[in-house]
Coordinates of C-alpha atoms in Angstrom, one line a residue:
M1 CA 26.4 -8.4 47.9
S2 CA 27.4 -7.9 43.6
A3 CA 26.9 -11.2 41.5
S4 CA 30.8 -11.8 41.7
R5 CA 32.2 -14.0 44.9
R6 CA 34.5 -11.3 47.0
S7 CA 36.0 -14.1 49.1
G8 CA 36.9 -17.4 49.5
T9 CA 39.4 -18.7 46.4
T10 CA 39.9 -16.7 43.4
D11 CA 37.0 -17.0 40.6
E12 CA 37.2 -18.2 37.4
L13 CA 35.1 -15.7 36.3
G14 CA 37.0 -12.3 37.5
P15 CA 39.8 -11.4 40.2
D16 CA 39.4 -10.8 43.7
D17 CA 42.8 -9.8 44.4
P18 CA 42.2 -6.1 45.9
G19 CA 44.4 -4.4 43.5
E20 CA 42.5 -5.2 40.7
S21 CA 38.9 -4.9 42.1
G22 CA 38.0 -2.6 39.2
G23 CA 38.4 -5.5 37.5
S24 CA 35.9 -7.0 39.8
D25 CA 33.6 -4.3 40.2
L26 CA 33.4 -3.8 36.3
L27 CA 32.6 -7.7 35.5
A28 CA 29.8 -7.4 38.3
A29 CA 28.6 -3.9 36.2
L30 CA 28.7 -5.8 33.1
L31 CA 26.3 -8.5 34.3
D32 CA 24.0 -7.2 36.4
G33 CA 23.5 -4.9 33.4
M34 CA 22.7 -8.0 31.0
D35 CA 19.3 -8.8 29.7
A36 CA 19.4 -12.6 30.1
A37 CA 19.7 -14.4 33.6
L38 CA 23.4 -15.8 33.7
C39 CA 25.4 -17.8 36.4
A40 CA 28.7 -19.3 37.1
F41 CA 29.9 -22.5 38.7
D42 CA 33.3 -23.7 39.2
A43 CA 35.4 -27.3 38.7
D44 CA 33.2 -28.6 42.2
G45 CA 30.3 -27.2 41.1
V46 CA 29.7 -24.1 43.2
V47 CA 27.9 -20.9 43.0
T48 CA 30.4 -18.3 42.7
H49 CA 28.4 -16.2 39.5
W50 CA 24.4 -15.0 40.3
N51 CA 23.3 -11.4 38.3
R52 CA 20.3 -9.5 38.6
E53 CA 18.3 -11.0 36.1
A54 CA 18.7 -14.4 38.3
E55 CA 17.8 -13.1 40.8
R56 CA 14.3 -11.6 39.3
I57 CA 13.3 -14.9 37.4
L58 CA 13.8 -17.2 40.8
G59 CA 13.9 -14.7 43.7
W60 CA 17.1 -15.7 44.9
T61 CA 19.9 -12.8 45.7
A62 CA 23.4 -13.2 45.0
A63 CA 24.1 -13.0 48.9
E64 CA 21.7 -16.3 48.5
A65 CA 23.2 -17.9 45.9
V66 CA 27.0 -17.3 45.4
G67 CA 28.6 -20.6 47.4
R68 CA 25.8 -22.8 47.2
Q69 CA 26.8 -26.3 45.8
G70 CA 25.1 -26.4 43.2
F71 CA 21.6 -26.3 42.7
A72 CA 20.2 -29.0 44.9
G73 CA 18.3 -28.4 48.0
W74 CA 16.9 -25.0 47.0
A75 CA 16.2 -24.1 43.0
V76 CA 15.9 -27.9 41.9
R77 CA 13.4 -30.6 43.3
S78 CA 15.4 -32.9 45.4
A79 CA 14.3 -35.3 42.8
D80 CA 15.5 -33.6 39.7
A81 CA 19.0 -32.1 42.0
E82 CA 21.6 -34.9 40.2
E83 CA 20.3 -34.8 36.7
V84 CA 20.0 -31.4 36.4
Q85 CA 23.5 -30.6 38.0
A86 CA 24.5 -33.8 35.7
R87 CA 24.0 -32.1 32.3
L88 CA 25.2 -28.6 33.6
M89 CA 28.2 -29.8 34.7
S90 CA 28.7 -32.7 31.4
A91 CA 29.5 -28.9 29.1
M92 CA 32.4 -28.3 31.1
H93 CA 34.6 -31.2 29.0
A94 CA 31.9 -30.3 25.7
P95 CA 32.5 -28.9 22.8
G96 CA 30.8 -25.6 22.6
R97 CA 27.5 -25.1 23.8
Q98 CA 24.6 -26.9 25.5
V99 CA 21.1 -26.3 25.6
H100 CA 19.1 -28.0 28.3
E101 CA 15.1 -26.6 29.4
F102 CA 14.9 -27.8 33.0
A103 CA 12.4 -26.9 36.1
L104 CA 13.9 -24.0 38.3
V105 CA 12.3 -23.7 41.5
T106 CA 11.9 -19.9 42.6
K107 CA 12.2 -18.9 46.1
D108 CA 7.8 -18.3 47.4
G109 CA 7.7 -22.2 46.0
G110 CA 6.6 -21.8 42.7
R111 CA 8.5 -24.1 39.2
V112 CA 9.3 -21.8 36.2
L113 CA 10.6 -23.5 33.2
V114 CA 13.7 -22.5 31.9
R115 CA 15.9 -23.3 28.7
T116 CA 19.6 -22.8 29.0
Q117 CA 22.8 -22.1 27.4
S118 CA 26.0 -23.6 28.9
A119 CA 29.6 -23.7 28.1
A120 CA 32.6 -24.6 30.3
V121 CA 35.0 -22.2 31.3
R122 CA 38.5 -22.3 30.6
G123 CA 42.0 -21.5 33.3
P124 CA 44.5 -19.4 32.1
E125 CA 46.3 -22.8 31.3
G126 CA 42.7 -23.9 29.5
K127 CA 41.9 -26.4 31.2
P128 CA 38.2 -27.2 32.0
A129 CA 37.6 -24.8 35.6
G130 CA 34.2 -24.1 35.6
V131 CA 31.0 -23.8 33.2
Y132 CA 29.1 -20.4 32.9
C133 CA 25.0 -21.3 32.3
A134 CA 22.7 -18.0 30.8
F135 CA 18.8 -18.7 31.2
S136 CA 15.2 -17.9 30.6
E137 CA 11.9 -18.4 31.0
V138 CA 11.2 -20.5 27.9
H139 CA 7.7 -18.4 27.1
A140 CA 10.6 -15.5 26.3
Q141 CA 12.2 -17.2 24.3
I142 CA 9.8 -18.8 22.6
D143 CA 8.3 -15.0 22.1
L144 CA 11.7 -14.1 21.2
E145 CA 12.1 -16.9 18.8
R146 CA 8.6 -16.4 17.4
S147 CA 9.4 -12.8 16.5
I148 CA 12.7 -13.8 14.9
A149 CA 10.6 -16.3 12.7
L150 CA 7.8 -13.4 11.7
S151 CA 10.6 -10.9 10.8
E152 CA 11.8 -14.1 8.8
A153 CA 8.9 -14.7 7.3
L154 CA 8.0 -11.6 6.1
F155 CA 11.4 -11.0 4.5
E156 CA 10.9 -13.2 2.3
D157 CA 7.4 -15.7 2.2
A158 CA 4.6 -12.3 3.0
A159 CA 2.6 -12.1 0.1
W160 CA 1.9 -8.5 1.4
G161 CA 4.4 -6.1 0.4
V162 CA 7.4 -5.1 3.9
V163 CA 10.2 -1.9 3.3
L164 CA 11.4 -0.8 6.6
I165 CA 12.0 3.3 6.0
D166 CA 14.6 4.8 8.0
A167 CA 14.7 7.7 10.1
D168 CA 16.1 9.6 6.6
L169 CA 13.0 8.1 4.2
R170 CA 15.0 5.2 2.5
P171 CA 14.6 2.2 2.2
A172 CA 16.5 -0.5 4.8
V173 CA 15.1 -3.8 4.5
V174 CA 12.9 -5.2 1.2
N175 CA 11.2 -7.9 1.2
A176 CA 11.2 -10.6 -2.1
H177 CA 7.1 -9.8 -2.5
A178 CA 7.9 -5.6 -2.3
A179 CA 11.2 -5.9 -4.8
R180 CA 9.3 -7.6 -7.4
V181 CA 6.4 -5.0 -7.0
L182 CA 9.3 -2.3 -7.0
G183 CA 10.7 -4.0 -10.0
I184 CA 13.7 -3.5 -8.8
G185 CA 16.4 -6.1 -7.5
R186 CA 16.0 -6.2 -2.8
T187 CA 20.1 -4.7 -2.5
S188 CA 19.6 -2.0 -5.5
A189 CA 16.9 -0.9 -3.5
L190 CA 18.4 0.3 -0.3
G191 CA 18.9 3.3 0.6
R192 CA 17.6 5.0 -2.7
P193 CA 15.6 7.9 -2.7
L194 CA 11.5 7.3 -3.3
G195 CA 11.4 9.3 -5.7
E196 CA 13.5 7.1 -8.1
L197 CA 11.8 4.6 -7.5
L198 CA 7.9 5.6 -7.3
A199 CA 6.7 7.9 -11.1
Q200 CA 3.9 9.3 -8.7
G201 CA 2.4 9.3 -5.5
V202 CA 6.4 10.1 -3.7
E203 CA 4.9 13.1 -2.0
E204 CA 1.8 11.6 -0.6
L205 CA 3.7 8.7 0.5
E206 CA 7.0 10.7 2.5
A207 CA 4.3 12.7 4.1
A208 CA 2.8 9.6 5.4
L209 CA 6.0 8.8 6.7
T210 CA 7.0 11.8 8.4
H211 CA 3.8 11.1 10.2
V212 CA 4.3 8.3 11.7
L213 CA 7.9 9.5 12.6
A214 CA 6.3 12.0 14.6
E215 CA 2.8 11.1 15.8
G216 CA 2.7 6.8 15.5
A217 CA 0.8 4.3 13.1
P218 CA -2.6 5.9 12.2
P219 CA -5.3 4.1 13.2
A220 CA -6.5 2.4 9.8
P221 CA -4.5 1.9 6.7
A222 CA -4.5 4.7 4.6
E223 CA -4.8 3.4 0.1
M224 CA -2.8 5.3 -1.8
W225 CA -2.1 6.0 -6.0
V226 CA 1.4 5.6 -6.8
A227 CA 3.0 4.6 -10.4
V228 CA 5.2 2.2 -10.6
R229 CA 7.3 1.9 -13.7
T230 CA 7.8 -1.0 -15.8
P231 CA 9.2 -2.0 -19.2
E232 CA 5.6 -1.1 -20.3
G233 CA 6.1 2.2 -19.0
E234 CA 4.4 3.7 -15.5
K235 CA 1.4 1.3 -14.2
R236 CA -1.0 3.0 -12.1
R237 CA -2.0 1.3 -9.2
C238 CA -3.6 1.3 -5.9
W239 CA -1.5 -0.1 -2.6
R240 CA -3.5 -0.4 0.5
S241 CA -0.9 0.7 3.3
G242 CA -0.5 0.6 7.2
F243 CA 2.5 2.3 8.6
V244 CA 4.3 1.3 12.6
R245 CA 7.0 3.4 13.7
L246 CA 9.7 1.5 15.2
A247 CA 11.5 2.5 17.7
S248 CA 14.6 0.6 19.9
P249 CA 14.0 -1.5 23.0
L250 CA 18.0 -0.5 24.1
A251 CA 17.2 2.9 24.6
E252 CA 15.8 4.1 27.9
E253 CA 13.1 7.0 26.0
P254 CA 11.7 6.0 22.1
V255 CA 14.2 6.7 19.7
P256 CA 12.3 6.9 16.3
L257 CA 15.2 4.1 13.8
G258 CA 12.0 4.3 11.3
V259 CA 8.7 2.9 9.9
G260 CA 7.5 -0.1 9.4
W261 CA 5.7 0.4 6.1
L262 CA 3.7 -2.8 4.7
F263 CA 1.5 -2.3 1.2
Q264 CA -0.9 -4.9 -0.6
D265 CA -1.6 -4.4 -4.0
V266 CA -5.6 -4.2 -4.1
T267 CA -5.8 -2.0 -7.6
E268 CA -8.3 -4.7 -9.2
A269 CA -10.6 -4.6 -6.8
K270 CA -10.6 -0.5 -6.2
Q271 CA -11.3 -0.2 -10.4
S272 CA -14.2 -2.6 -9.4
E273 CA -15.6 -0.8 -6.5
Q274 CA -15.3 2.6 -8.8
E275 CA -16.4 0.7 -12.3
A276 CA -19.7 0.0 -9.7
A277 CA -19.9 2.9 -8.5
L278 CA -19.4 5.3 -12.1
L279 CA -21.9 3.1 -13.0
R280 CA -24.5 3.4 -10.6
F281 CA -24.3 7.2 -11.3
R282 CA -25.0 6.7 -14.5
T283 CA -27.8 4.7 -14.7
N284 CA -29.2 6.7 -11.9
Q285 CA -28.0 10.3 -14.3
L286 CA -30.2 8.4 -17.3
H287 CA -33.6 7.6 -15.0
R288 CA -33.1 11.4 -13.7
A289 CA -33.2 12.3 -17.5
A290 CA -36.0 10.5 -18.9
R291 CA -37.8 11.4 -15.8
A292 CA -37.1 16.0 -15.9
A293 CA -37.4 14.9 -20.4
A294 CA -40.6 13.7 -19.7
E295 CA -42.3 16.8 -18.4
C296 CA -40.8 19.0 -21.0
E297 CA -43.4 19.8 -23.9
D298 CA -40.4 20.1 -27.0
P299 CA -38.9 17.0 -27.8
A300 CA -35.8 19.5 -28.9
E301 CA -36.3 19.7 -25.3
A302 CA -36.0 17.0 -24.0
A303 CA -32.9 16.2 -26.2
T304 CA -30.9 18.7 -24.4
V305 CA -32.4 17.7 -20.7
H306 CA -31.2 14.3 -21.9
L307 CA -27.3 15.7 -22.5
D308 CA -27.3 18.1 -19.6
F309 CA -27.8 15.2 -17.3
A310 CA -25.1 13.1 -19.6
L311 CA -22.7 15.8 -19.3
A312 CA -22.7 15.3 -15.8
G313 CA -19.0 13.7 -14.3
F314 CA -18.4 12.4 -18.5
A315 CA -18.2 15.5 -19.8
D316 CA -16.8 19.4 -20.2
H317 CA -18.6 19.4 -23.1
A318 CA -21.6 18.3 -26.0
L319 CA -23.0 19.1 -29.2
I320 CA -25.8 17.8 -31.2
D321 CA -25.4 17.8 -35.0
R322 CA -28.1 16.9 -37.4
V323 CA -28.3 15.1 -40.5
A324 CA -29.0 18.2 -42.8
P325 CA -31.4 17.7 -46.1
P326 CA -29.3 16.0 -48.4
G327 CA -28.6 19.1 -51.2
R328 CA -29.4 19.2 -55.3
T329 CA -26.7 17.7 -56.7
E330 CA -27.1 15.8 -59.7
G331 CA -25.5 12.6 -61.0
E332 CA -23.4 11.6 -57.6
E333 CA -23.8 10.6 -53.8
A334 CA -24.3 14.3 -52.1
P335 CA -21.9 14.4 -49.5
V336 CA -23.7 13.8 -45.8
R337 CA -23.7 17.9 -43.9
L338 CA -24.5 18.3 -40.2
V339 CA -26.1 21.2 -39.2
R340 CA -25.7 22.5 -35.2
L341 CA -28.8 21.9 -33.7
A342 CA -27.7 22.5 -29.6
A343 CA -23.9 22.6 -28.2
T344 CA -23.3 23.6 -24.2
P345 CA -21.3 27.0 -23.6
A346 CA -17.6 27.3 -24.6
G347 CA -17.3 29.3 -21.8
A348 CA -19.3 28.8 -17.9
P349 CA -20.7 26.1 -17.5
G350 CA -24.5 26.3 -17.9
P351 CA -28.0 24.2 -19.7
S352 CA -26.9 23.1 -23.5
L353 CA -29.0 25.9 -26.0
L354 CA -30.6 25.3 -28.7
T355 CA -29.1 27.2 -31.8
G356 CA -29.3 26.3 -35.5
A357 CA -31.9 28.1 -36.6
A358 CA -30.5 29.5 -39.9
G359 CA -30.3 25.5 -40.5
L360 CA -26.7 26.2 -41.8
P361 CA -24.2 23.4 -42.1
V362 CA -21.4 22.9 -39.9
R363 CA -17.9 24.1 -41.8
Y364 CA -16.3 19.7 -40.6
E365 CA -13.9 18.7 -43.1
P366 CA -13.2 15.7 -44.9
G367 CA -12.7 13.3 -42.3
H368 CA -13.6 15.2 -39.3
P369 CA -14.8 12.2 -36.5
A370 CA -18.6 13.4 -36.4
L371 CA -19.0 12.9 -40.2
Q372 CA -16.6 9.0 -40.0
C373 CA -18.9 8.8 -37.0
V374 CA -22.4 8.9 -39.3
E375 CA -20.5 7.4 -42.5
R376 CA -20.1 3.9 -39.9
A377 CA -23.7 4.2 -37.8
G378 CA -20.9 3.9 -34.3
A379 CA -19.2 5.6 -32.3
V380 CA -15.7 7.4 -33.3
R381 CA -12.8 8.7 -30.2
A382 CA -10.7 11.2 -31.5
D383 CA -7.8 12.0 -28.8
V384 CA -5.0 14.9 -29.6
G385 CA -2.4 13.3 -27.9
S386 CA 0.7 14.2 -26.5
V387 CA 1.4 17.6 -28.0
P388 CA 2.3 21.0 -27.0
A389 CA -1.0 23.7 -25.9
E390 CA -1.2 25.7 -28.4
V391 CA -0.7 22.6 -31.3
A392 CA -4.4 21.2 -29.0
R393 CA -5.2 24.3 -29.4
E394 CA -5.7 25.0 -33.0
W395 CA -6.3 20.7 -33.5
A396 CA -9.2 21.8 -31.2
L397 CA -10.1 24.5 -32.8
A398 CA -9.8 23.2 -36.7
R399 CA -12.4 20.7 -36.0
Q400 CA -15.5 23.4 -34.3
W401 CA -14.4 22.6 -31.5
P402 CA -13.9 24.2 -28.0
G403 CA -10.6 25.3 -27.7
D404 CA -9.7 23.5 -24.5
A405 CA -10.6 20.2 -26.3
V406 CA -8.2 17.4 -26.3
H407 CA -10.4 14.2 -25.8
A408 CA -13.9 13.6 -28.2
L409 CA -16.8 11.1 -28.0
C410 CA -18.8 10.9 -31.4
A411 CA -22.0 9.0 -30.6
V412 CA -24.2 8.1 -33.8
L413 CA -28.2 9.4 -32.9
R414 CA -30.6 6.6 -34.9
S415 CA -34.6 6.0 -34.5
R416 CA -36.7 3.9 -36.7
G417 CA -34.0 2.3 -38.6
R418 CA -32.2 6.3 -39.7
T419 CA -29.4 7.8 -38.7
L420 CA -30.7 11.5 -37.5
G421 CA -27.0 12.6 -36.2
V422 CA -24.7 12.6 -34.3
V423 CA -23.7 13.5 -30.3
T424 CA -20.0 14.7 -29.4
F425 CA -18.7 14.8 -26.1
L426 CA -15.2 16.6 -25.6
R427 CA -13.3 16.3 -23.0
G428 CA -10.4 18.6 -20.9
S429 CA -6.8 17.9 -20.6
G430 CA -7.6 17.7 -16.7
R431 CA -9.5 14.4 -17.7
H432 CA -9.0 11.2 -18.8
R433 CA -9.6 10.1 -22.9
F434 CA -12.8 7.8 -23.2
E435 CA -12.8 4.5 -23.0
R436 CA -14.6 1.8 -24.0
S437 CA -17.5 1.9 -21.2
D438 CA -17.8 5.4 -21.8
S439 CA -18.8 4.8 -25.7
A440 CA -21.3 2.2 -24.0
Y441 CA -22.7 5.2 -21.8
A442 CA -22.7 7.5 -24.5
E443 CA -24.7 5.4 -27.2
D444 CA -27.3 4.7 -24.5
V445 CA -27.5 8.5 -24.0
A446 CA -27.4 9.2 -27.5
V447 CA -30.7 6.4 -28.0
R448 CA -32.5 8.9 -25.6
I449 CA -31.2 11.8 -27.4
A450 CA -32.5 10.4 -31.3
A451 CA -36.2 9.7 -29.6
A452 CA -36.6 13.0 -29.0
L453 CA -35.2 14.0 -31.4
D454 CA -37.5 11.8 -34.1
L455 CA -40.5 12.9 -31.9
A456 CA -39.3 16.4 -32.1
D457 CA -39.8 15.9 -36.3
A458 CA -43.2 13.5 -36.5
V459 CA -44.6 17.1 -33.9
R460 CA -43.7 19.0 -36.8
E461 CA -44.9 17.1 -39.5
D462 CA -48.1 16.8 -37.3

């Protein structure tokens, strides 16, 4: 027997005329295909419709349910039957829908708490002709409400970014936090390529999204460095990102609707981790350099050992210049002159080499960073800036540095209250410019090099 009654008086919810059996079959198919349980009563409270979901929840088939007078004696306890029936049928004379919760009885004698939505059914003349009632198990309804509430909270109040990406890798929904982080409105971000939202890191992000669409969610969050456009310029940020593949619950086979991308800004924590790791590495390098230098018979060789250990992971080239003895200029103070003592090879990598046996001063022009370092007795940083490669090469060569140098850091060599020279660290275009923390490390290295050179002078005088 179908979900709608086929004999007796005419149903208010579906015609029973044999000439309109196609419409009745269509109605039965629609009712049986619903995800919600549905039953209907005529004006006398007789069950007229009962779909498959109602049968699944309570166990009563349509043949057993249709034609019964209300729920009394089978779907509710006798003590509750009158109240339940009255509340259901009251919807016939009330505007809109009414929501109730009832404890119904299953065919095997169990009890199920359901939430119902009931409303009046109107006849051809607009008069109440019955009531339809859609119901579902309360826990299923609560699960649905929780899912909806979770979605609403994620897109309004979440403290991390949530972006729904469609199958074309374009934002479909953006929550308030993500919009603030991206520096763009929630609606203006929709449908735009990710390359218009991020300055850097787009390729890595798109590769991750494509993988999730094809393979599913990764087992752990991924940390991605991106650059966000701001009024002050581009800012690099580290986002800890999680991905979930979204599939339609209505399709027989999983059809990807897109990707849910959740991310949290962990830039400060990541930078702190990197700084701590860098500090540990540099401390270990200083320790290893001190042990290796202690085994050198020649203090000048010990100075180059300190230079080589400091170079690892810190710079591409390094130079040591000694202050030359003052000239015989009379009547005025002689300018500072520097003699190259040691340098790393300008071509292939290798250990620093001692040079300057002839004692000829390096042709540094006035205002050179190394000369400024001696005059100030402090660290000096220099950068070529954003210029073409050929201009950068000319800038480096004019300062007597290797042609690929674009960032420089000079630290003064002082021991026993005297300035002995300058150590210069140089970086190529593939590295970042020297920061304040780099200056502190260079000064630590300079102290050790200066002590070694001072000892070399003392040994030579003896």
